[in-house]
GROMACS .gro file of C-alpha atoms in nm:
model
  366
    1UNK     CA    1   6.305   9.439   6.978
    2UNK     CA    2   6.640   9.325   7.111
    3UNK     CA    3   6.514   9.372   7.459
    4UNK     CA    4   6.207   9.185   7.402
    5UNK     CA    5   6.403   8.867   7.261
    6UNK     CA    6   6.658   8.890   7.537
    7UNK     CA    7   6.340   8.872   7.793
    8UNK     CA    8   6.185   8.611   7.580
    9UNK     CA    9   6.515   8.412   7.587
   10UNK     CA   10   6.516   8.422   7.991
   11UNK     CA   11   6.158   8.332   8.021
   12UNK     CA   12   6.262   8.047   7.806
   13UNK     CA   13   6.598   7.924   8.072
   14UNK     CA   14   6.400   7.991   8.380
   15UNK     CA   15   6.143   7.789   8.233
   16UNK     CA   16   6.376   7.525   8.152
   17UNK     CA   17   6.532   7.542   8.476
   18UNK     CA   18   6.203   7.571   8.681
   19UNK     CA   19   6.120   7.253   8.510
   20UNK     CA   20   6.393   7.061   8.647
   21UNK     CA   21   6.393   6.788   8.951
   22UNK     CA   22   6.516   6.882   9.261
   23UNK     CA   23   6.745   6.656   9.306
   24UNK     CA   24   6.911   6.746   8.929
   25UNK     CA   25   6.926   7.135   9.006
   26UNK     CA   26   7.145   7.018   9.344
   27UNK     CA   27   7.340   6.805   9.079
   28UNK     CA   28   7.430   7.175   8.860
   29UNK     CA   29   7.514   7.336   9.196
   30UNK     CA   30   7.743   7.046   9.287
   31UNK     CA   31   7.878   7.050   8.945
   32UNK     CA   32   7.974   7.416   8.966
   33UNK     CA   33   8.120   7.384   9.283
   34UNK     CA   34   8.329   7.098   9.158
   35UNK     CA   35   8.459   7.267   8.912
   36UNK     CA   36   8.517   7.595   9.150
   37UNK     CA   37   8.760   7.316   9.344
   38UNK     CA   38   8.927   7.205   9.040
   39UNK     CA   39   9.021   7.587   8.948
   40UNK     CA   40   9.134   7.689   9.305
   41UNK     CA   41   9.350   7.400   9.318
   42UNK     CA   42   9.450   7.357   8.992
   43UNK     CA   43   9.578   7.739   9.110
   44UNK     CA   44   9.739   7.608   9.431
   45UNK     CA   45   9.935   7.388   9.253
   46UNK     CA   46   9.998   7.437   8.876
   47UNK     CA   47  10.095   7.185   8.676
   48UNK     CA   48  10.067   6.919   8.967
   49UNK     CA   49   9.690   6.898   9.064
   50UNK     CA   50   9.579   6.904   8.691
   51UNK     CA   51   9.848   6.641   8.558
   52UNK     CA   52   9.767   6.302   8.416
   53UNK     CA   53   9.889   6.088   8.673
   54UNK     CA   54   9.729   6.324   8.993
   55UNK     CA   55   9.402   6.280   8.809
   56UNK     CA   56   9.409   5.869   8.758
   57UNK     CA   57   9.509   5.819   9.145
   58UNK     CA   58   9.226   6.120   9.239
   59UNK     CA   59   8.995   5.870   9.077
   60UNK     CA   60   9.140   5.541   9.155
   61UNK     CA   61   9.091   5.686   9.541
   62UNK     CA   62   8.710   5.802   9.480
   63UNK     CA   63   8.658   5.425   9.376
   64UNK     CA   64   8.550   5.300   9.754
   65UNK     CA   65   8.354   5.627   9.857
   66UNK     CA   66   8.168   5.617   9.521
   67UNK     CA   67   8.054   5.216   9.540
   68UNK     CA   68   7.955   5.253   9.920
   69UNK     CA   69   7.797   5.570   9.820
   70UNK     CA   70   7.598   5.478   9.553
   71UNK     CA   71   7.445   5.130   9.784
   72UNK     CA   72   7.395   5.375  10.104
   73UNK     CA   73   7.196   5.656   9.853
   74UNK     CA   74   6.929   5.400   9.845
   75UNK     CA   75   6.907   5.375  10.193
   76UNK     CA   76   6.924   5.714  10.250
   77UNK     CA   77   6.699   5.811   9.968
   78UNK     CA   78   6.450   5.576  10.175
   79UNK     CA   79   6.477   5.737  10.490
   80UNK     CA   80   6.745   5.548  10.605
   81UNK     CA   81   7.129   5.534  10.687
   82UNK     CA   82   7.393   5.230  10.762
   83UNK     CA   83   7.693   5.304  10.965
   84UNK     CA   84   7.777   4.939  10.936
   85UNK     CA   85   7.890   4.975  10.547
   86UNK     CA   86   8.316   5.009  10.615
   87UNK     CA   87   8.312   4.695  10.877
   88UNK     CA   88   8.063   4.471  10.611
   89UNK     CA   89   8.343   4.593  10.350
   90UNK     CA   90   8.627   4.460  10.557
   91UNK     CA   91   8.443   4.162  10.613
   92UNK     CA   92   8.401   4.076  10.286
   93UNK     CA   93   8.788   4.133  10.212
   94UNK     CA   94   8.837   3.893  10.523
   95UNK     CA   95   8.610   3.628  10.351
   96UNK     CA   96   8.740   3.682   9.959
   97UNK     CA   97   9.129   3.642  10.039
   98UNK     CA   98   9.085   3.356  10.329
   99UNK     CA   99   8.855   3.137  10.089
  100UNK     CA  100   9.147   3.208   9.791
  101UNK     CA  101   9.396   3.133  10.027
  102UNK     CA  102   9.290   2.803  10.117
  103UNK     CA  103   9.280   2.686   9.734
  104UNK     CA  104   8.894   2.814   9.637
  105UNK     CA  105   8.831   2.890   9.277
  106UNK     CA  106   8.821   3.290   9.261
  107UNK     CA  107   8.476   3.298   9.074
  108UNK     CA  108   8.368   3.090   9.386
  109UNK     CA  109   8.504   3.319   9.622
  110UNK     CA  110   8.395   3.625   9.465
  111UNK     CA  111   7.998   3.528   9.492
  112UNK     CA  112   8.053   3.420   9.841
  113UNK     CA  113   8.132   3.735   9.933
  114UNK     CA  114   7.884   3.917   9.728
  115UNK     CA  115   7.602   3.679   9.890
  116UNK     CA  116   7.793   3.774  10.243
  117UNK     CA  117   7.730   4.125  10.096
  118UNK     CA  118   7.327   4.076  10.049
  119UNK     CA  119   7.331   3.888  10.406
  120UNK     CA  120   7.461   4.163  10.610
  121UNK     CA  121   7.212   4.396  10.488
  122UNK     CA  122   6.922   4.143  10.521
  123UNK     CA  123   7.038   4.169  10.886
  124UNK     CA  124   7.020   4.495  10.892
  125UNK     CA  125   6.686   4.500  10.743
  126UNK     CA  126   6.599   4.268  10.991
  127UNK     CA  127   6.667   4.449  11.312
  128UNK     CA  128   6.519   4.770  11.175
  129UNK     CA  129   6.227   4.659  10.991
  130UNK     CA  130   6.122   4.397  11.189
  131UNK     CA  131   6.229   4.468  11.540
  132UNK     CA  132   6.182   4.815  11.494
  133UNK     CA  133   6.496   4.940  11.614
  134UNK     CA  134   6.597   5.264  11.452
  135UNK     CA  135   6.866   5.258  11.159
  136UNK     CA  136   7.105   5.454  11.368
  137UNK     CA  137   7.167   5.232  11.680
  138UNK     CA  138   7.079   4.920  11.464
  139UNK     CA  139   7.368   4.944  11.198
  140UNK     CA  140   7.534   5.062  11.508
  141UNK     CA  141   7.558   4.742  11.670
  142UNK     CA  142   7.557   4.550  11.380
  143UNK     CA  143   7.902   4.748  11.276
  144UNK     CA  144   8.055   4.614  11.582
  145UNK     CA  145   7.937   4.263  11.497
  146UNK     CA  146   8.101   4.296  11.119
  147UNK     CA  147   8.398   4.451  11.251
  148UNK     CA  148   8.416   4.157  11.522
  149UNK     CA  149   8.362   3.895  11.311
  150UNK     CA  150   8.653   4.040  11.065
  151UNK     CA  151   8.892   4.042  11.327
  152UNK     CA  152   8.813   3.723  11.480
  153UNK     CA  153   8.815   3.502  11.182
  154UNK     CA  154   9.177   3.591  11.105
  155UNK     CA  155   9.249   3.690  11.494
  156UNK     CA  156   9.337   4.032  11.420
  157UNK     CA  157   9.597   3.967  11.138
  158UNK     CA  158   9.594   4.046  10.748
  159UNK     CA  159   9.539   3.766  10.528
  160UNK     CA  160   9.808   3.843  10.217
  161UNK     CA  161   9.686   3.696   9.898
  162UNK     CA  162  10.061   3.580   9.831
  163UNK     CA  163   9.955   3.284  10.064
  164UNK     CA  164   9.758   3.150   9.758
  165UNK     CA  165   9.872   2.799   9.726
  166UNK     CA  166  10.074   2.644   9.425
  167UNK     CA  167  10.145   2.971   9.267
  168UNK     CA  168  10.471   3.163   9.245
  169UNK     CA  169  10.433   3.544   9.386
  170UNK     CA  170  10.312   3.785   9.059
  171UNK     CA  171  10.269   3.487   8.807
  172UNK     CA  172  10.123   3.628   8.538
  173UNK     CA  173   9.768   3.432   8.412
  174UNK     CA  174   9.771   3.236   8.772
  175UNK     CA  175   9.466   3.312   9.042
  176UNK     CA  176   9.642   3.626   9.291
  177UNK     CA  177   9.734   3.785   8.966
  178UNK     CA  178   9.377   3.754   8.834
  179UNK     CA  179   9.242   3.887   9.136
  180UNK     CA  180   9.498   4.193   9.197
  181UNK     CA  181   9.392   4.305   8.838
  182UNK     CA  182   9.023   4.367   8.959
  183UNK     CA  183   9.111   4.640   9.200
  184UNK     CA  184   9.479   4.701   9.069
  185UNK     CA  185   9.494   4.645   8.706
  186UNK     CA  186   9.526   4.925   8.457
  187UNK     CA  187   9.445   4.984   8.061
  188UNK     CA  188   9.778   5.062   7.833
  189UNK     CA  189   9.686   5.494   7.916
  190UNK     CA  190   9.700   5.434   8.317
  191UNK     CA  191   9.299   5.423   8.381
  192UNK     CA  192   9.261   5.241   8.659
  193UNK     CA  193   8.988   4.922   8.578
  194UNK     CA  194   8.783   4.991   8.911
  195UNK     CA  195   8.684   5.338   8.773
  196UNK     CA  196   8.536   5.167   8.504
  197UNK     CA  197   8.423   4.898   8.727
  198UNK     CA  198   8.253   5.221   8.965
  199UNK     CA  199   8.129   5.355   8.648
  200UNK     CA  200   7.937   5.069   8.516
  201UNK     CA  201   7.785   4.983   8.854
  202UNK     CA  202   7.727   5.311   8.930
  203UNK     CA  203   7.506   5.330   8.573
  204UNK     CA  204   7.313   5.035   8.681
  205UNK     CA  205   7.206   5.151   8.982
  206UNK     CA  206   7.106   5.511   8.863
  207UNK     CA  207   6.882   5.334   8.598
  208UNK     CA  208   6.759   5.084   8.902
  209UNK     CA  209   6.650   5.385   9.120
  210UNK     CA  210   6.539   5.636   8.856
  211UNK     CA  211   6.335   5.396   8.601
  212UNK     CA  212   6.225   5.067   8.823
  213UNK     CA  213   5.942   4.965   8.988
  214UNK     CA  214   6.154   4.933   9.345
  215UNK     CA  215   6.319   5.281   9.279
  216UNK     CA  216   5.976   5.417   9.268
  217UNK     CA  217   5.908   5.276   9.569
  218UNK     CA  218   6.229   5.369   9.726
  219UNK     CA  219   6.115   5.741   9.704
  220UNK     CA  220   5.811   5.709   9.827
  221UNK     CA  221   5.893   5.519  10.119
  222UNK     CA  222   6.163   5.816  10.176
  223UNK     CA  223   5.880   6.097  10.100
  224UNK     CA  224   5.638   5.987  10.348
  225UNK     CA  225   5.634   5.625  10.461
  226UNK     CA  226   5.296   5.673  10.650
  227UNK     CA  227   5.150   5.721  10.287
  228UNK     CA  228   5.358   5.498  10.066
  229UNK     CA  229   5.204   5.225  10.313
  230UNK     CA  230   4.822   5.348  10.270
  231UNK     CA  231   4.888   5.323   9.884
  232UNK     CA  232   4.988   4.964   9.903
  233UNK     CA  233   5.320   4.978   9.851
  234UNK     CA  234   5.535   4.717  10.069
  235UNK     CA  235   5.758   4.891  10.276
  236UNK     CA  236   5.944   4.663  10.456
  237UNK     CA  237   6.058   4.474  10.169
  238UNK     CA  238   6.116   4.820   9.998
  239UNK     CA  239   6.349   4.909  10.299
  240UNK     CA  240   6.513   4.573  10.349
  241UNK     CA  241   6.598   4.621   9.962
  242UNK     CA  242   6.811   4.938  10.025
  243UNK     CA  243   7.001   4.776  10.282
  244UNK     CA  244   7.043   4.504  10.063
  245UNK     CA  245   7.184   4.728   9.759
  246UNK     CA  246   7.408   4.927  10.072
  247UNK     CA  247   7.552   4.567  10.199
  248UNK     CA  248   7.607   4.435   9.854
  249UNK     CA  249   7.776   4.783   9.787
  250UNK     CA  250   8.060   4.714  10.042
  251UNK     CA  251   8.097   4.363   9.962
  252UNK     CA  252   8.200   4.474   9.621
  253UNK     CA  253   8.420   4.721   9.756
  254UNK     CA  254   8.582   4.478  10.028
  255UNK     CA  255   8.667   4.278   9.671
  256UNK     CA  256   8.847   4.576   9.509
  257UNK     CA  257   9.035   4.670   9.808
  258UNK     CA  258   9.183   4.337   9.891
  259UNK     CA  259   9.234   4.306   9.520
  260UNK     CA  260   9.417   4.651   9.504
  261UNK     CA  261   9.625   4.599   9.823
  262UNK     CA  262   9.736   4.199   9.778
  263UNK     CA  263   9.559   4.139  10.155
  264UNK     CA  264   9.316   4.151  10.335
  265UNK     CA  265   9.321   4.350  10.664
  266UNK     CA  266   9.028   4.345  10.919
  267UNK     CA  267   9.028   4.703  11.025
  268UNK     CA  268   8.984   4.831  10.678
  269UNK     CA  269   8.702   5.084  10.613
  270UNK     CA  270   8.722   5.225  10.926
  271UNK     CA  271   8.561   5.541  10.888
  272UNK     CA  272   8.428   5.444  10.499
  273UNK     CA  273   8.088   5.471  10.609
  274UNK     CA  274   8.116   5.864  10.710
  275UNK     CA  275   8.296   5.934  10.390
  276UNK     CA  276   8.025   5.821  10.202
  277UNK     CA  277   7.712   5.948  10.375
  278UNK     CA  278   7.930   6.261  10.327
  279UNK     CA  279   8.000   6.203  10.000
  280UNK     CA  280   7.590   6.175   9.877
  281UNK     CA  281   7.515   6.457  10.126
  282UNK     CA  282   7.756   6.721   9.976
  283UNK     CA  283   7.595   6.584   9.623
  284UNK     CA  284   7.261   6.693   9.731
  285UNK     CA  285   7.143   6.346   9.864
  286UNK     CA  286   6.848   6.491  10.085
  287UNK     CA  287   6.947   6.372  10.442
  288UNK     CA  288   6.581   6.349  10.534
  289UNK     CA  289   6.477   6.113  10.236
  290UNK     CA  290   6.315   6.100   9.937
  291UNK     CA  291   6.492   6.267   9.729
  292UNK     CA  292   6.824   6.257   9.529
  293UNK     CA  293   7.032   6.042   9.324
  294UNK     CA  294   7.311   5.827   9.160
  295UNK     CA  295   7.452   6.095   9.005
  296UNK     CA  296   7.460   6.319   9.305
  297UNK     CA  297   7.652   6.062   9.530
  298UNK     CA  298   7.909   6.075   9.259
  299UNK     CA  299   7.960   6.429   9.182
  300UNK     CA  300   7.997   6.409   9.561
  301UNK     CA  301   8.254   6.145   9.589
  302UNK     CA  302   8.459   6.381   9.308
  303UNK     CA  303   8.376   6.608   9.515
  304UNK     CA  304   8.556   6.447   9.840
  305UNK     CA  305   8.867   6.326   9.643
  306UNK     CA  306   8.910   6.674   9.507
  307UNK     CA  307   8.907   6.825   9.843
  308UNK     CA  308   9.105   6.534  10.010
  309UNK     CA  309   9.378   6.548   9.705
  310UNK     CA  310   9.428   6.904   9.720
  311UNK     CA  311   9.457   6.934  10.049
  312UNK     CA  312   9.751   6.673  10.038
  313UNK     CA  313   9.947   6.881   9.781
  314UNK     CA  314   9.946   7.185   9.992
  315UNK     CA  315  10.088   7.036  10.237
  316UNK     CA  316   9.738   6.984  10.484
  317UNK     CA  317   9.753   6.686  10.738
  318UNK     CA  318   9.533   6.416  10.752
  319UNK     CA  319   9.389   6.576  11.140
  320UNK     CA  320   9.335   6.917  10.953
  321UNK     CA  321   9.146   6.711  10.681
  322UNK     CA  322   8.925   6.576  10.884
  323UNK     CA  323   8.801   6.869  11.079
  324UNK     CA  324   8.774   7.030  10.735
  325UNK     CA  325   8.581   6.761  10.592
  326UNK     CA  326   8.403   6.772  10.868
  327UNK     CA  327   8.274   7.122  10.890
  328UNK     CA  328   8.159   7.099  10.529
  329UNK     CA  329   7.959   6.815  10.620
  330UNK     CA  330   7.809   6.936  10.871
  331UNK     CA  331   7.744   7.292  10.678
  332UNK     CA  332   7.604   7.130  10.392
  333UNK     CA  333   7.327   6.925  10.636
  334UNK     CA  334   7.250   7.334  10.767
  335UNK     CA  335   7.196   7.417  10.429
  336UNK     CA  336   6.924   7.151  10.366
  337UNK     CA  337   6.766   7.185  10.669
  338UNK     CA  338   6.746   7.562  10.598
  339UNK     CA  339   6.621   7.479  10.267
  340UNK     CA  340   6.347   7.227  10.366
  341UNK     CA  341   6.211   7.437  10.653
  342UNK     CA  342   6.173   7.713  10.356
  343UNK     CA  343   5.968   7.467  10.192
  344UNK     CA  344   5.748   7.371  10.522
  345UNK     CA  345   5.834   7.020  10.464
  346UNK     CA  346   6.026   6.993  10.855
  347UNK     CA  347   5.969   7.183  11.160
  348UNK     CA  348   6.111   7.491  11.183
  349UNK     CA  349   6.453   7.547  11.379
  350UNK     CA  350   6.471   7.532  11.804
  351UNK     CA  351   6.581   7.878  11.762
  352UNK     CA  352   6.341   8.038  11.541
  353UNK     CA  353   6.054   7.870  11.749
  354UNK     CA  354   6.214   8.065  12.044
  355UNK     CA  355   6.219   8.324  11.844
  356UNK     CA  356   5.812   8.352  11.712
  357UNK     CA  357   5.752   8.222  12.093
  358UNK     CA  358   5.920   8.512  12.307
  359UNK     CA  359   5.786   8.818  12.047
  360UNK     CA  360   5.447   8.680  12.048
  361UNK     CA  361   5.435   8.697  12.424
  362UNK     CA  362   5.578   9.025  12.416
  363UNK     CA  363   5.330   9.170  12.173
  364UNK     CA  364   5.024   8.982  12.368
  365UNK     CA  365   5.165   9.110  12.698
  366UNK     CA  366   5.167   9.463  12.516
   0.00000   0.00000   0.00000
């Protein structure tokens, strides 16, 4: 009887489990790795890695990789990528702190840059949607632009939001002190308000891409663009969407950064963009499209500031970090492509093909 209730009961999870979307079974996996992390280092380094203060700065640095991940998911969710994401970001820290600096009201300033934000990605959308030049060598180029322009506005130098005129440095109530609160700004317990911020935005999204008419769209385009076009869906304005939500992504992130740091530098976010895309990929963000979500690209940003933050406590470089980070990036893409080609839904690998091609010749030549 026992045994019948105990098969009964795993009939009943697998079920359950069978049931679920793809993209939330990588979420579990994610989540169990995540927590695998948190033991080994919470082992590492007892009573450091799991104290109060480690864990508000581990999420106060997830902030950027989270924001930029959660605007490039939806281009990468459509079939698409943007490399250009960490120069639009500086960009837009550029723009925010040289418009306060010159006397701007900061509610001014602040939609400038999120317009600035929306602009860069129509551009993008532009060059890949309309001139057909693929996402990789068209966010490419238009990184180098971004980063350009960001440098060349303020001819290479930080802009320092102390510069703010009329206003004695850390006046409480006055505009710099406003603004550093944004990104730098804390409740009464130490929370950080940009993980709040990240959480909210991060909510809105998920709801945008799961529940709306344009996230629908968003995975078919990803799923097979070729048919989401026969079915009448638009797919360029689709596309130039998600490099709208990826632009206006890093324009909010240029905000919080400047904010947090009192300047505004123009080589900031170097590298952001690679973060991020690694970020939603070790999630389970499907690198070929079409399928994933918000809450992947956030149980992957945890993911990355775990890592990152306990390899800093035991004493790791920042070189060693990188070709760490690196190799589980590039592991985790293996694993998907392993995965899909199980499914049929990609070729299968150069090597198996080899493989099939040189015993089939030797069993026809037999």
């Amino acid at each position: 009887m026992r045994k019948i209730e105990k098969k009964e009961s795993n009939n009943a999870f697998s079920g359950f489990y069978g049931n679920l979307g793809v993209a939330t079974k990588r979420a579990i996996s994610s989540m169990f790795l995540l927590i695998a992390l948190f033991v080994l280092f919470a082992f590492l380094r007892p009573g450091v890695f799991l104290s109060t203060n480690n864990i508000q700065n581990l999420l106060q640095q997830i902030v950027t990789y989270a924001i930029i991940g959660c605007g490039l998911t939806f281009c990468l969710v459509c079939g698409g990528n943007d490399l250009s994401a960490g120069a639009s970001m500086a960009l837009s820290g550029i723009i925010v702190v040289s418009l306060l600096v010159r006397g701007w009201p900061m509610w001014l300033c602040i939609v400038l840059c999120l317009i600035m934000g929306v602009l860069t990605g129509i551009m993008n959308g532009y060059f890949i949607e309309i001139l057909g030049v693929i996402p990789f060598v068209a966010t490419l180029g238009t990184q180098w632009v971004y980063r350009g322009l960001a440098n060349g506005l303020v001819d290479g130098a930080p802009v320092y939001t102390v510069d703010i005129p009329g206003e004695a440095v850390g006046a409480v109530g006055g505009t710099q002190w406003w603004f550093y609160q944004l990104g730098g700004g804390r409740f009464p317990g130490g929370l950080p308000y940009s993980v709040i911020i990240m959480l909210v935005y991060a909510l809105i999204l998920g709801v945008v891409l799961a529940k709306t008419r344009i996230g629908r769209q968003i995975y078919a385009c990803g799923s097979n663009l070729e048919a989401a076009k026969l079915s009448g869906i638009n797919a360029v304005g689709t596309r130039m969407f998600a490099y709208c939500m990826s632009g206006f992504s890093a324009a909010i992130c240029g905000i919080l950064v400047a904010s947090r740091m009192s300047s505004a530098q123009p080589m900031a976010g170097n590298g952001y963009e690679m973060e991020a895309i690694a970020a939603a990929v070790l999630g389970g963000i499907a690198i070929t499209g079409g399928e994933g979500n918000i809450l992947n690209t956030i149980i992957g940003a945890l993911m990355m500031g775990v890592i990152r933050n306990g390899l800093n406590l035991i004493g790791v470089n920042s070189y060693w970090q990188q070709v760490i980070i690196g190799m589980i990036l590039v592991i985790a893409v293996a694993q998907q492509m392993r995965r899909h080609r199980r499914s049929g839904s990609v070729t299968p690998s150069p090597l198996r093909v080899l493989y099939t091609r040189f015993f089939t010749s030797q069993a026809k030549a037999g």
